[in-house]
CSV table of C-alpha atoms in Angstrom, one decimal:
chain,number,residue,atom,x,y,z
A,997,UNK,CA,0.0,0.0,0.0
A,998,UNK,CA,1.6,3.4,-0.9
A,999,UNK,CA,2.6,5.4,2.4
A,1000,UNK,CA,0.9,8.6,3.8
A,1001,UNK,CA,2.7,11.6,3.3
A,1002,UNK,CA,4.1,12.9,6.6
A,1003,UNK,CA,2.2,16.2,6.1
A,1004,UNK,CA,-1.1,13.9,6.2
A,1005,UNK,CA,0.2,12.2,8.7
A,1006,UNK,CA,0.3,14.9,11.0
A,1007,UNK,CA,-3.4,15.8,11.0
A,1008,UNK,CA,-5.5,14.9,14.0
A,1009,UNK,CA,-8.5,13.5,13.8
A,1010,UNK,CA,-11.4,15.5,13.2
A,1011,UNK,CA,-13.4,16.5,16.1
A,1012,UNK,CA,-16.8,15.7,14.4
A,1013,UNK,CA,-15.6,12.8,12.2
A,1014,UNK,CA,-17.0,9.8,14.2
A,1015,UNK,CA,-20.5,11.6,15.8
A,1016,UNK,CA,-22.5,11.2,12.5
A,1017,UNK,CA,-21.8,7.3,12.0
A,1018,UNK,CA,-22.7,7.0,16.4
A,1019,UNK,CA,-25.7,9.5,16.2
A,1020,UNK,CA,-27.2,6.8,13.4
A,1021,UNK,CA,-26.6,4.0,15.1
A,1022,UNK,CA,-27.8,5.5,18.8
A,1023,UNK,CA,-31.0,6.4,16.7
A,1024,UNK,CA,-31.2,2.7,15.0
A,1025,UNK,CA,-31.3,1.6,18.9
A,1026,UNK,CA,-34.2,4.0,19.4
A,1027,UNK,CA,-32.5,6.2,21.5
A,1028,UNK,CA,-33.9,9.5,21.7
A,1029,UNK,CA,-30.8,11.3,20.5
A,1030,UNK,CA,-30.7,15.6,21.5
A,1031,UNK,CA,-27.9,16.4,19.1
A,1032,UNK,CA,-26.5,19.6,19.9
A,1033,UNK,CA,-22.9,19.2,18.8
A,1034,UNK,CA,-22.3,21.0,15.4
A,1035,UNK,CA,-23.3,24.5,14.7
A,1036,UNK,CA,-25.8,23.5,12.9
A,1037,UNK,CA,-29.1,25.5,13.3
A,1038,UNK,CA,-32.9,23.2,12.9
A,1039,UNK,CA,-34.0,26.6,11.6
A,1040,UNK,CA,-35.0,27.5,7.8
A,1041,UNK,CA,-33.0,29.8,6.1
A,1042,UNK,CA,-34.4,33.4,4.4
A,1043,UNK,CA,-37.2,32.5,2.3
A,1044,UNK,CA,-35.9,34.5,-0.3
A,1045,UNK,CA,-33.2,32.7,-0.6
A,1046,UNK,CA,-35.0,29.5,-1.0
A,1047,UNK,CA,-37.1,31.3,-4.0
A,1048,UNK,CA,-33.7,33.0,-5.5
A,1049,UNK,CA,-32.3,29.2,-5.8
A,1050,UNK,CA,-35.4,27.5,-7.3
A,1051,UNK,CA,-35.4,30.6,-10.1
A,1052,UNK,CA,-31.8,30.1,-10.3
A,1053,UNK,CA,-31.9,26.1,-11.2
A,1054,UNK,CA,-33.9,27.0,-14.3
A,1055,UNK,CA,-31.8,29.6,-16.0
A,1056,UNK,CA,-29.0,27.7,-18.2
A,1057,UNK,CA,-26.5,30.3,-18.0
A,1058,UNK,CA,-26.4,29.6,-13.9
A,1059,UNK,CA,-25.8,26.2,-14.6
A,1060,UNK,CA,-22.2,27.1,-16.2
A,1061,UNK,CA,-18.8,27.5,-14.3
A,1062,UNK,CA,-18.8,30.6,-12.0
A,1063,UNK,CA,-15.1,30.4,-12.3
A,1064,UNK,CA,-13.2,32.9,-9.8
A,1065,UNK,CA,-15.3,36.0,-11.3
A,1066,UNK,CA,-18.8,34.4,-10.1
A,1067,UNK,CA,-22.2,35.6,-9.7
A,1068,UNK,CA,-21.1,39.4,-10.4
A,1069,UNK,CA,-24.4,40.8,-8.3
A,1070,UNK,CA,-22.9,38.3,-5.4
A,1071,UNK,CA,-20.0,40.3,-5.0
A,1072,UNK,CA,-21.7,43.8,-5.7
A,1073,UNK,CA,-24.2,42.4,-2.7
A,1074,UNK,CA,-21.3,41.8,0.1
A,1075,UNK,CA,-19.7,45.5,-1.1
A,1076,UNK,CA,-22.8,47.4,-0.2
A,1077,UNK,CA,-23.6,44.9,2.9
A,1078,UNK,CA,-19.9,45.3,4.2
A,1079,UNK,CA,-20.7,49.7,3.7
A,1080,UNK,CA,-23.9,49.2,5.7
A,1081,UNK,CA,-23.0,46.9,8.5
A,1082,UNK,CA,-19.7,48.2,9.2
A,1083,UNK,CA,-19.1,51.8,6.8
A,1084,UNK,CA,-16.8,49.9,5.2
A,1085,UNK,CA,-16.2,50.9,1.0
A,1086,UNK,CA,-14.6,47.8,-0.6
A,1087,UNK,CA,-14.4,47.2,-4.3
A,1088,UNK,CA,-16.7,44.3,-5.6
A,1089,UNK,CA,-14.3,42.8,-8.3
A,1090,UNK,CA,-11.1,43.5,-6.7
A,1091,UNK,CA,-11.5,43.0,-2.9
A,1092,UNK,CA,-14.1,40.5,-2.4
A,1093,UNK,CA,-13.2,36.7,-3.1
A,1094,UNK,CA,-16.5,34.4,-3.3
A,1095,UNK,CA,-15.8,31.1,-1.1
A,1096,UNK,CA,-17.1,28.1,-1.1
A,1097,UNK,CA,-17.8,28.1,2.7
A,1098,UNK,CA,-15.4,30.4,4.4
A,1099,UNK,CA,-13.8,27.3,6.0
A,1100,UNK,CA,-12.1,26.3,2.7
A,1101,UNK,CA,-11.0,29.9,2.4
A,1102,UNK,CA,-9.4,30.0,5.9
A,1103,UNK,CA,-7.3,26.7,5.0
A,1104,UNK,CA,-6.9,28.1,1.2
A,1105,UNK,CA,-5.2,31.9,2.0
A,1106,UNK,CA,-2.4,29.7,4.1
A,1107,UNK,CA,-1.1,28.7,1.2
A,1108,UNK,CA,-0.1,32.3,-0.5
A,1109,UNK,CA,1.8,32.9,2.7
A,1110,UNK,CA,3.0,30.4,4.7
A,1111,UNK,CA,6.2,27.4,3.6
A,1112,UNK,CA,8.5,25.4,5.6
A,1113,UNK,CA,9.6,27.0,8.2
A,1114,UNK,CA,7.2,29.6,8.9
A,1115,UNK,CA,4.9,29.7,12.0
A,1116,UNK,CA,1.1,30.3,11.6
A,1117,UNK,CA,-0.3,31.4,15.5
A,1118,UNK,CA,-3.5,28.9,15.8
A,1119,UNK,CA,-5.8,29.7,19.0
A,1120,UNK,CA,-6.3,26.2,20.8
A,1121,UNK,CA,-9.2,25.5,21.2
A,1122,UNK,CA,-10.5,26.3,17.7
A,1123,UNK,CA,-11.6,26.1,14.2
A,1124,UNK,CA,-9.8,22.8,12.8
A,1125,UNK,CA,-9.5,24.4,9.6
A,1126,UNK,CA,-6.7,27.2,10.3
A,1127,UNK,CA,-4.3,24.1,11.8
A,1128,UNK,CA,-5.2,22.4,8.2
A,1129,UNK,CA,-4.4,24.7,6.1
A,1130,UNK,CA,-1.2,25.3,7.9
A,1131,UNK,CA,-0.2,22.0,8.1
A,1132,UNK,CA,-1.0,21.5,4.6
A,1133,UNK,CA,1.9,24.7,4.0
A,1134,UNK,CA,4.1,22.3,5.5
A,1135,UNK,CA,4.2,25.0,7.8
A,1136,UNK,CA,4.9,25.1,12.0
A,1137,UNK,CA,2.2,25.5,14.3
A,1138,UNK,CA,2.6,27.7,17.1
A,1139,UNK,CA,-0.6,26.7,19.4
A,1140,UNK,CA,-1.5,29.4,22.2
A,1141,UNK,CA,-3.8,28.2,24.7
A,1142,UNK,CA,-7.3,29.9,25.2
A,1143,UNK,CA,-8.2,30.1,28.9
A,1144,UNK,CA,-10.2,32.1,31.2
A,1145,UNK,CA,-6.7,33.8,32.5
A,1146,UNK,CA,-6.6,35.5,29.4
A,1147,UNK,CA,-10.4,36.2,28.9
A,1148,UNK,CA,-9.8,33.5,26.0
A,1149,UNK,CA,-8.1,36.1,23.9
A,1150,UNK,CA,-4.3,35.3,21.8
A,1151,UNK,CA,-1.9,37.5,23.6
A,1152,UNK,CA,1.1,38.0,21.5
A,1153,UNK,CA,3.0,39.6,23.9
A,1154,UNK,CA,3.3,35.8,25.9
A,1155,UNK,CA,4.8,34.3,22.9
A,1156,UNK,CA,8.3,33.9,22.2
A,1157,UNK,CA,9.9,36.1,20.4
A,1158,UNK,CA,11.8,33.1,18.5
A,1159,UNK,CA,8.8,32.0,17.4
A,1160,UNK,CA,7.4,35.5,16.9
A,1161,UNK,CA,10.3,36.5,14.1
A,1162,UNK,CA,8.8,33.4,12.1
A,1163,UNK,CA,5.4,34.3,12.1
A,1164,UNK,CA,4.1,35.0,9.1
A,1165,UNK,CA,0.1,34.1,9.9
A,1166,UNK,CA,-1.9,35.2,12.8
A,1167,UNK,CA,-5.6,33.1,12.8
A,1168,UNK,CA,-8.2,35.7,15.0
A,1169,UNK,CA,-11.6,34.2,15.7
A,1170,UNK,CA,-13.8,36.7,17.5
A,1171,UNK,CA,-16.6,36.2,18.6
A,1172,UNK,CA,-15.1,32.6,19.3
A,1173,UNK,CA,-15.7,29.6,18.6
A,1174,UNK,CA,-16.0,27.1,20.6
A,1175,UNK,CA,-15.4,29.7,23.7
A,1176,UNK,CA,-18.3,32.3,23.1
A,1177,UNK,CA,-15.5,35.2,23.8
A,1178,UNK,CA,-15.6,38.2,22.3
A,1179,UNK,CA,-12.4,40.9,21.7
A,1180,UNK,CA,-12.4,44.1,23.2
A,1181,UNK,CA,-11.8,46.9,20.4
A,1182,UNK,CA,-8.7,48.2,22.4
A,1183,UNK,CA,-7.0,44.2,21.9
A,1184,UNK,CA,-8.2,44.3,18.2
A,1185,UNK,CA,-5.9,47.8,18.0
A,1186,UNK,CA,-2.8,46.2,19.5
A,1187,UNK,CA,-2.9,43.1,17.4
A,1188,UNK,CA,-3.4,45.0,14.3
A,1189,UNK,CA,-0.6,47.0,15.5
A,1190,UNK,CA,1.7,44.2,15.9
A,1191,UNK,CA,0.9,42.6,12.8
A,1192,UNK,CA,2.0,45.7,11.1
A,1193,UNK,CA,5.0,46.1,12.5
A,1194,UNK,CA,6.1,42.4,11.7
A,1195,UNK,CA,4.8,42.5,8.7
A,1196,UNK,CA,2.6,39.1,9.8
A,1197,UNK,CA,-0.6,38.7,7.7
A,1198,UNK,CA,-3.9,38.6,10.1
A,1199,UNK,CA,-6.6,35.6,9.0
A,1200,UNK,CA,-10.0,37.1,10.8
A,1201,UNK,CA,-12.8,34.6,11.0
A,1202,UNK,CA,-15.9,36.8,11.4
A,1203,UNK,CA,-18.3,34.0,11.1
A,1204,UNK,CA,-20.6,35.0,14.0
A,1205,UNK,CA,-20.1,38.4,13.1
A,1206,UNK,CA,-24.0,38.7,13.4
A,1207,UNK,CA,-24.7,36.4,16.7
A,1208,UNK,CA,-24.1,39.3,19.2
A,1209,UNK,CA,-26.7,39.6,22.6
A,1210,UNK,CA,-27.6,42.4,24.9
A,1211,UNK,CA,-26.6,44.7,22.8
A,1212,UNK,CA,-23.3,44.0,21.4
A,1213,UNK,CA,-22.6,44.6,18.0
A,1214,UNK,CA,-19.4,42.4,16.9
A,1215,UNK,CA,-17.0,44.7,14.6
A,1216,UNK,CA,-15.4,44.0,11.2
A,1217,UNK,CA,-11.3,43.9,11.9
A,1218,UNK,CA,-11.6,46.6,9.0
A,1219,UNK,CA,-13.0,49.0,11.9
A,1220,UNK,CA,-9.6,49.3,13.2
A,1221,UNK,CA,-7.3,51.8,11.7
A,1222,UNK,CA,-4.4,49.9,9.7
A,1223,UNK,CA,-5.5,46.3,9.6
A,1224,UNK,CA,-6.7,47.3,5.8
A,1225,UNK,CA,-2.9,46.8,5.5
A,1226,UNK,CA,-2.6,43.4,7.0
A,1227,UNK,CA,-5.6,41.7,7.2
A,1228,UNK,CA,-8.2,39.7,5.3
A,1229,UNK,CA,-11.3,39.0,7.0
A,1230,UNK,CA,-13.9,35.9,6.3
A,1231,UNK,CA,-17.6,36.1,6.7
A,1232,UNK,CA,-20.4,33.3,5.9
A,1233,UNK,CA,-23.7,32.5,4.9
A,1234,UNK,CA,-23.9,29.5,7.3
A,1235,UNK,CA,-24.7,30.9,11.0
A,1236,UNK,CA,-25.8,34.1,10.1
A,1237,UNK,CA,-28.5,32.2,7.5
A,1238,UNK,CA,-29.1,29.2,8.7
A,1239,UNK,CA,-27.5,28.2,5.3
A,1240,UNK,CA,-24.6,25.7,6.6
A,1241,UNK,CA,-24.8,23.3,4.1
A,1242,UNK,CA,-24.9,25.3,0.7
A,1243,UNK,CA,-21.4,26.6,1.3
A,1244,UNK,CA,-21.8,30.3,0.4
A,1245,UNK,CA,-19.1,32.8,1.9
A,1246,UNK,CA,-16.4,35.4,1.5
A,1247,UNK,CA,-13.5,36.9,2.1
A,1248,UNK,CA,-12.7,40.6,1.8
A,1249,UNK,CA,-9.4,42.1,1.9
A,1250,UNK,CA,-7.2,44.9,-0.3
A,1251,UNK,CA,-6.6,43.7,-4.1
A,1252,UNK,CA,-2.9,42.5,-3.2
A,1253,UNK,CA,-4.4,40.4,-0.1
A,1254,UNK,CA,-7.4,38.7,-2.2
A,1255,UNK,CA,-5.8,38.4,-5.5
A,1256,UNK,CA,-3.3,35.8,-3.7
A,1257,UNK,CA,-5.9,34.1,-2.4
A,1258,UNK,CA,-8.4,33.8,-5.8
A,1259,UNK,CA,-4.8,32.8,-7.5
A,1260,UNK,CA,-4.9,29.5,-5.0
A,1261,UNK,CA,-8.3,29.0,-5.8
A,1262,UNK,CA,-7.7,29.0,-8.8
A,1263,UNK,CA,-5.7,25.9,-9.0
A,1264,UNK,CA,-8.3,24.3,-6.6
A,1265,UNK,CA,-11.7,25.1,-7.7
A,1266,UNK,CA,-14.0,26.6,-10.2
A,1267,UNK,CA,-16.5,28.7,-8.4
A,1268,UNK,CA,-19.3,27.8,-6.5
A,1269,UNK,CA,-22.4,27.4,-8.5
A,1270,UNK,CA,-23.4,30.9,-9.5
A,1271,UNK,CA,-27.3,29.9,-8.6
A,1272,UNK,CA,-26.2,28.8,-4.9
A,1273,UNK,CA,-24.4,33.0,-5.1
A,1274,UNK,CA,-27.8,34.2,-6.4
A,1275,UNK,CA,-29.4,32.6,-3.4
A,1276,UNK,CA,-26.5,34.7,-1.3
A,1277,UNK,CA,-28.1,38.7,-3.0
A,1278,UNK,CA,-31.3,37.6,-1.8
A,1279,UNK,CA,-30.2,36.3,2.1
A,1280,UNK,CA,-27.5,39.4,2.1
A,1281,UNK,CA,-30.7,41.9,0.9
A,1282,UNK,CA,-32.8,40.3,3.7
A,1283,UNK,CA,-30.2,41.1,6.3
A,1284,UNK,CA,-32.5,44.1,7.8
A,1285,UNK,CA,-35.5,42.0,7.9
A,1286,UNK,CA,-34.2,38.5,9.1
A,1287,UNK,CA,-31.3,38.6,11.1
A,1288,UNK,CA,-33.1,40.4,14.2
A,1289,UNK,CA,-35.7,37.6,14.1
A,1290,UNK,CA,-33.4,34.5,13.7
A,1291,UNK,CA,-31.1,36.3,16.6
A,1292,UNK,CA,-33.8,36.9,19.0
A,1293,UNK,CA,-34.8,32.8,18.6
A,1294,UNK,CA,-31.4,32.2,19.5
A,1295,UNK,CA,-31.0,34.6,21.9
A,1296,UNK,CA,-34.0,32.7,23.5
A,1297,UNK,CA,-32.2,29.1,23.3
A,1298,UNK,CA,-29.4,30.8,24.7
A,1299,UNK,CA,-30.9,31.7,27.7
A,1300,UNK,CA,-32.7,28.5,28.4
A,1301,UNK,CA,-29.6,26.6,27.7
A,1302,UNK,CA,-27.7,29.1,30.9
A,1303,UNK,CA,-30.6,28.0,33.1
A,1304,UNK,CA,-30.8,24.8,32.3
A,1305,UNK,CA,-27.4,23.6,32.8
A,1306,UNK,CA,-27.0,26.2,35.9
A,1307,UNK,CA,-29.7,24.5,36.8
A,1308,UNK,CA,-28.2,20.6,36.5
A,1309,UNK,CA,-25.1,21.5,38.3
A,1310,UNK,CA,-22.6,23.3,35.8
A,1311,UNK,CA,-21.0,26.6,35.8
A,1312,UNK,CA,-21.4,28.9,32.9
A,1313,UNK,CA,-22.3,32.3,32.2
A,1314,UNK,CA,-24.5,33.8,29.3
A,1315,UNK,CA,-22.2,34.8,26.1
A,1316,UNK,CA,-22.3,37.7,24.1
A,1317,UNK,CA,-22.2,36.3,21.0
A,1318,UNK,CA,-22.4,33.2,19.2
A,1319,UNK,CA,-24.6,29.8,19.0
A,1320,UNK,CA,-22.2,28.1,21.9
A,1321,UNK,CA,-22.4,28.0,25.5
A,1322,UNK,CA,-18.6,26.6,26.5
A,1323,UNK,CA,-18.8,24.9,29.7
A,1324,UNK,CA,-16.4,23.7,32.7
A,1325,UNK,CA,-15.8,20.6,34.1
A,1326,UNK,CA,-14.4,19.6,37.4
A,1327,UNK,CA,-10.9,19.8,37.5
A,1328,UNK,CA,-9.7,16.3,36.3
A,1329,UNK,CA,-12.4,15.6,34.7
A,1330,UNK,CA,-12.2,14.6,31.0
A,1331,UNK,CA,-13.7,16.6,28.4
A,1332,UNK,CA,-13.6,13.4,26.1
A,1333,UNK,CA,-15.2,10.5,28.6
A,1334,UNK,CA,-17.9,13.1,30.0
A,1335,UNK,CA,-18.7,13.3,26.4
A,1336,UNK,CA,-18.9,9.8,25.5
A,1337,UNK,CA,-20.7,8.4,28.4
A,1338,UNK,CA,-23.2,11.9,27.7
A,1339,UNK,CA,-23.5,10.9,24.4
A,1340,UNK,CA,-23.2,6.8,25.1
A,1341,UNK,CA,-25.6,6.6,28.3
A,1342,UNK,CA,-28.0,9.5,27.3
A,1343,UNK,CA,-27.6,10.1,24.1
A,1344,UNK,CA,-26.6,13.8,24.1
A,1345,UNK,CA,-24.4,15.0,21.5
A,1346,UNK,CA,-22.0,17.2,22.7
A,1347,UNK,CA,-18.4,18.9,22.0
A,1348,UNK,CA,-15.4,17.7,24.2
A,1349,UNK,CA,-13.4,20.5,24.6
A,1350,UNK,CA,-10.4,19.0,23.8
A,1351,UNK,CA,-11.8,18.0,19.9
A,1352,UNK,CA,-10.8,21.7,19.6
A,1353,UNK,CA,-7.3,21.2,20.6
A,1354,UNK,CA,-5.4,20.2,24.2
A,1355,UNK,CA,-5.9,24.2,25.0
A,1356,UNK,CA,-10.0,22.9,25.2
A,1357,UNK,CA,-9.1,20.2,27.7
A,1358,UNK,CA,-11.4,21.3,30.9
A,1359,UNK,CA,-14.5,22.3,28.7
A,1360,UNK,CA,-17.1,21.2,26.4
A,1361,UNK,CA,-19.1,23.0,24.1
A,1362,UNK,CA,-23.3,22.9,23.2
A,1363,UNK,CA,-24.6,24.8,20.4
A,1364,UNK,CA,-28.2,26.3,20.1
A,1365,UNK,CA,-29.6,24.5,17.7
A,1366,UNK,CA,-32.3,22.7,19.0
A,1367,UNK,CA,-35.5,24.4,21.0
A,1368,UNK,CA,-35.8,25.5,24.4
A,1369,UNK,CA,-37.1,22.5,26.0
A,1370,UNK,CA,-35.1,20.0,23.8
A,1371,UNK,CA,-32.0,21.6,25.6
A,1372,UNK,CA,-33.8,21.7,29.0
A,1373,UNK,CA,-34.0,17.8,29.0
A,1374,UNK,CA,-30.2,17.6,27.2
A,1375,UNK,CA,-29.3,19.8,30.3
A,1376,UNK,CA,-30.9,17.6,33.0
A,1377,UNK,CA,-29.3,14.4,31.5
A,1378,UNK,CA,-25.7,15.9,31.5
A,1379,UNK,CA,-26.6,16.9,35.3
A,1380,UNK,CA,-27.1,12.8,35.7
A,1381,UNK,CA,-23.8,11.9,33.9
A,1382,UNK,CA,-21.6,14.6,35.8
A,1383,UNK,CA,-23.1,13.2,39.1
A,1384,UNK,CA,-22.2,10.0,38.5
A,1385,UNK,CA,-18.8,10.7,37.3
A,1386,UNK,CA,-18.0,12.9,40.6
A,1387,UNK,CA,-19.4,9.9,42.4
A,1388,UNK,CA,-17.1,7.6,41.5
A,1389,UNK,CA,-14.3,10.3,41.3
A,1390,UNK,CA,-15.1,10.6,45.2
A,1391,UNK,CA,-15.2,6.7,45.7
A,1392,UNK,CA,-12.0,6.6,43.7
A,1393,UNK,CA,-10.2,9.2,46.5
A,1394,UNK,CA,-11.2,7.8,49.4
């Protein structure tokens, strides 16, 4: 059998590889499985959208390749949304890159930048997709720890400055994922800062940029004077839409920034299909109307799911942003074995922290994608497996 290249051989294992084949067979059992594992909403995406797609599907020029150009009214749609939501003038042909999913993107702009011997700076716990795409650079790793001594932020002052004179990526995630955390403006000015003055190119996942609570209203890394220099910043249909599975994003960045990344693509792909786009105008133009609804659902879910697991014993407080609630465990306690005995005895689905990366050891993550009750009950079974497990943690000691 040929052998595995060592760069393959170096990727871990997927943190949601193994939960679809186990959810089908828990449900095969007749279990009554609450999946809340993947950020993967129950709820429909923008009507229009839906229509947009179905018109699409029967006009035959839609049906050809979308090539890196794409739907042009796609990319004219993300210029005037990114001037509305965050008073930001980018050029529609020059400075926006259509993605097919902004997690292919993420992995994708890695390879413009990064080679063998260069570090990429990858939060741990987080998106698996930023330690792919560096890996696949043949590329170093430099993993920082997210934990609550650093309110979950990347602070590059800690890091060593060996490592720092190699850095030639920085991956930002805020609001977070799995951890909820948001990024005080004052911390976005100091990394953009840095990354100016090494010269290091900053990869901003704005994903949830539209799940902020109470009142928060996430920025676009463009809001900070310079980054326009050093950053490129992705955004997505999936969370904001409910549209995970049709792969519709973006990345926006100046011309020298997103040319290098539509040149990798276009050794990789040929567009995403230009009738999937024309879906994207129509759920970007019902931004006004649709996004406060969907948010205010999940800002609902959210605050059943902080009761109800408050309620079964845990410890967690009510994020600002995002579809996650990331919770603690007792010290010592696995992230993985509370998960598979959650999932295995109760049949939750659920997120061990350290899926995410060793920095996620201590945690797991639920997302809010099922309704308020469904969580309720997926809270008071988790209350049943983290008693039993301090139970015979306490038998254990004494």
């Amino acid at each position: 059998m040929p052998k595995f290249s060592s760069r393959f051989s170096a990727f871990p294992i997927y943190p949601l590889a193994h939960i679809p084949a186990r959810k089908k067979a828990l449900l095969a059992a007749g279990v009554d499985v609450i999946d809340l594992g993947a950020g993967d909403a129950d709820l429909p995406p923008p009507p229009k959208a839906v229509a947009a797609l179905q018109a699409a599907a029967e006009v035959p020029a839609m049906q050809r390749y979308g090539f890196g150009l794409g739907h042009v009214p796609y990319r004219e749609a993300i210029s005037a949304w990114m001037h509305t939501r965050f008073g930001q003038r980018v050029d529609p042909l020059t400075e926006i890159v259509p993605l097919l999913g902004s997690k292919e993107g993420l992995a994708h702009v890695a390879f413009a930048y990064l080679g063998a011997g260069d570090v990429a700076i990858i939060p741990d716990p987080a998106y698996q997709a930023y330690l792919g795409g560096t890996l696949m650079s043949d590329a170093t790793p430099y993993v920082y720890a997210l934990r609550p001594r650093t309110n979950f932020l990347v602070e590059l002052d800690e890091i060593p400055a060996a490592v720092m004179a190699r850095t030639r990526v920085l991956y930002l995630n805020y609001p977070n994922n799995p951890t909820a955390a948001i990024a005080p403006r004052e911390y976005l000015e100091r990394v953009v800062q840095t990354c100016r003055e090494r010269d290091i190119l900053l990869v901003y996942d704005n994903a949830y940029s539209e799940m902020g609570f109470d009142g928060y209203v996430p920025p676009s890394i463009f809001e900070i004077e310079g980054a326009r220099d050093v950053a490129i910043e992705f955004h997505s249909l999936s969370k904001t839409y409910n549209m995970t599975g049709w792969r519709c994003g973006w990345a926006v960045a100046k011309p020298e920034i997103a040319g290098a990344l539509t040149k990798v693509k276009s050794f990789t792909d040929t567009g995403q299909y230009m009738g999937i786009q024309a879906a994207g105008v129509a759920a970007i133009e019902s931004w006004a109307e649709f996004v406060p609804q969907n948010l205010a659902v999940f800002a609902a879910r959210r605050d059943a799911a902080v009761a109800a697991f408050r309620a079964n014993g845990f410890a967690c407080e009510a994020p600002k942003a995002t579809m996650y609630l990331w919770i603690p465990l007792p010290d010592g306690m696995s992230s993985a074995a509370f998960c598979d005995r959650l999932r295995e005895e109760q049949g939750v689905i659920a997120m061990p922290g350290s899926g995410f990366g060793a920095g996620g050891e201590g945690f797991f993550r639920i997302s809010f994608i099922q309704e308020g009750p469904r969580i309720a009950e997926a809270a008071r079974r988790a209350g049943v497996v983290l008693a039993a497990m301090q139970q015979a943690s306490e038998t254990i000691g004494a």
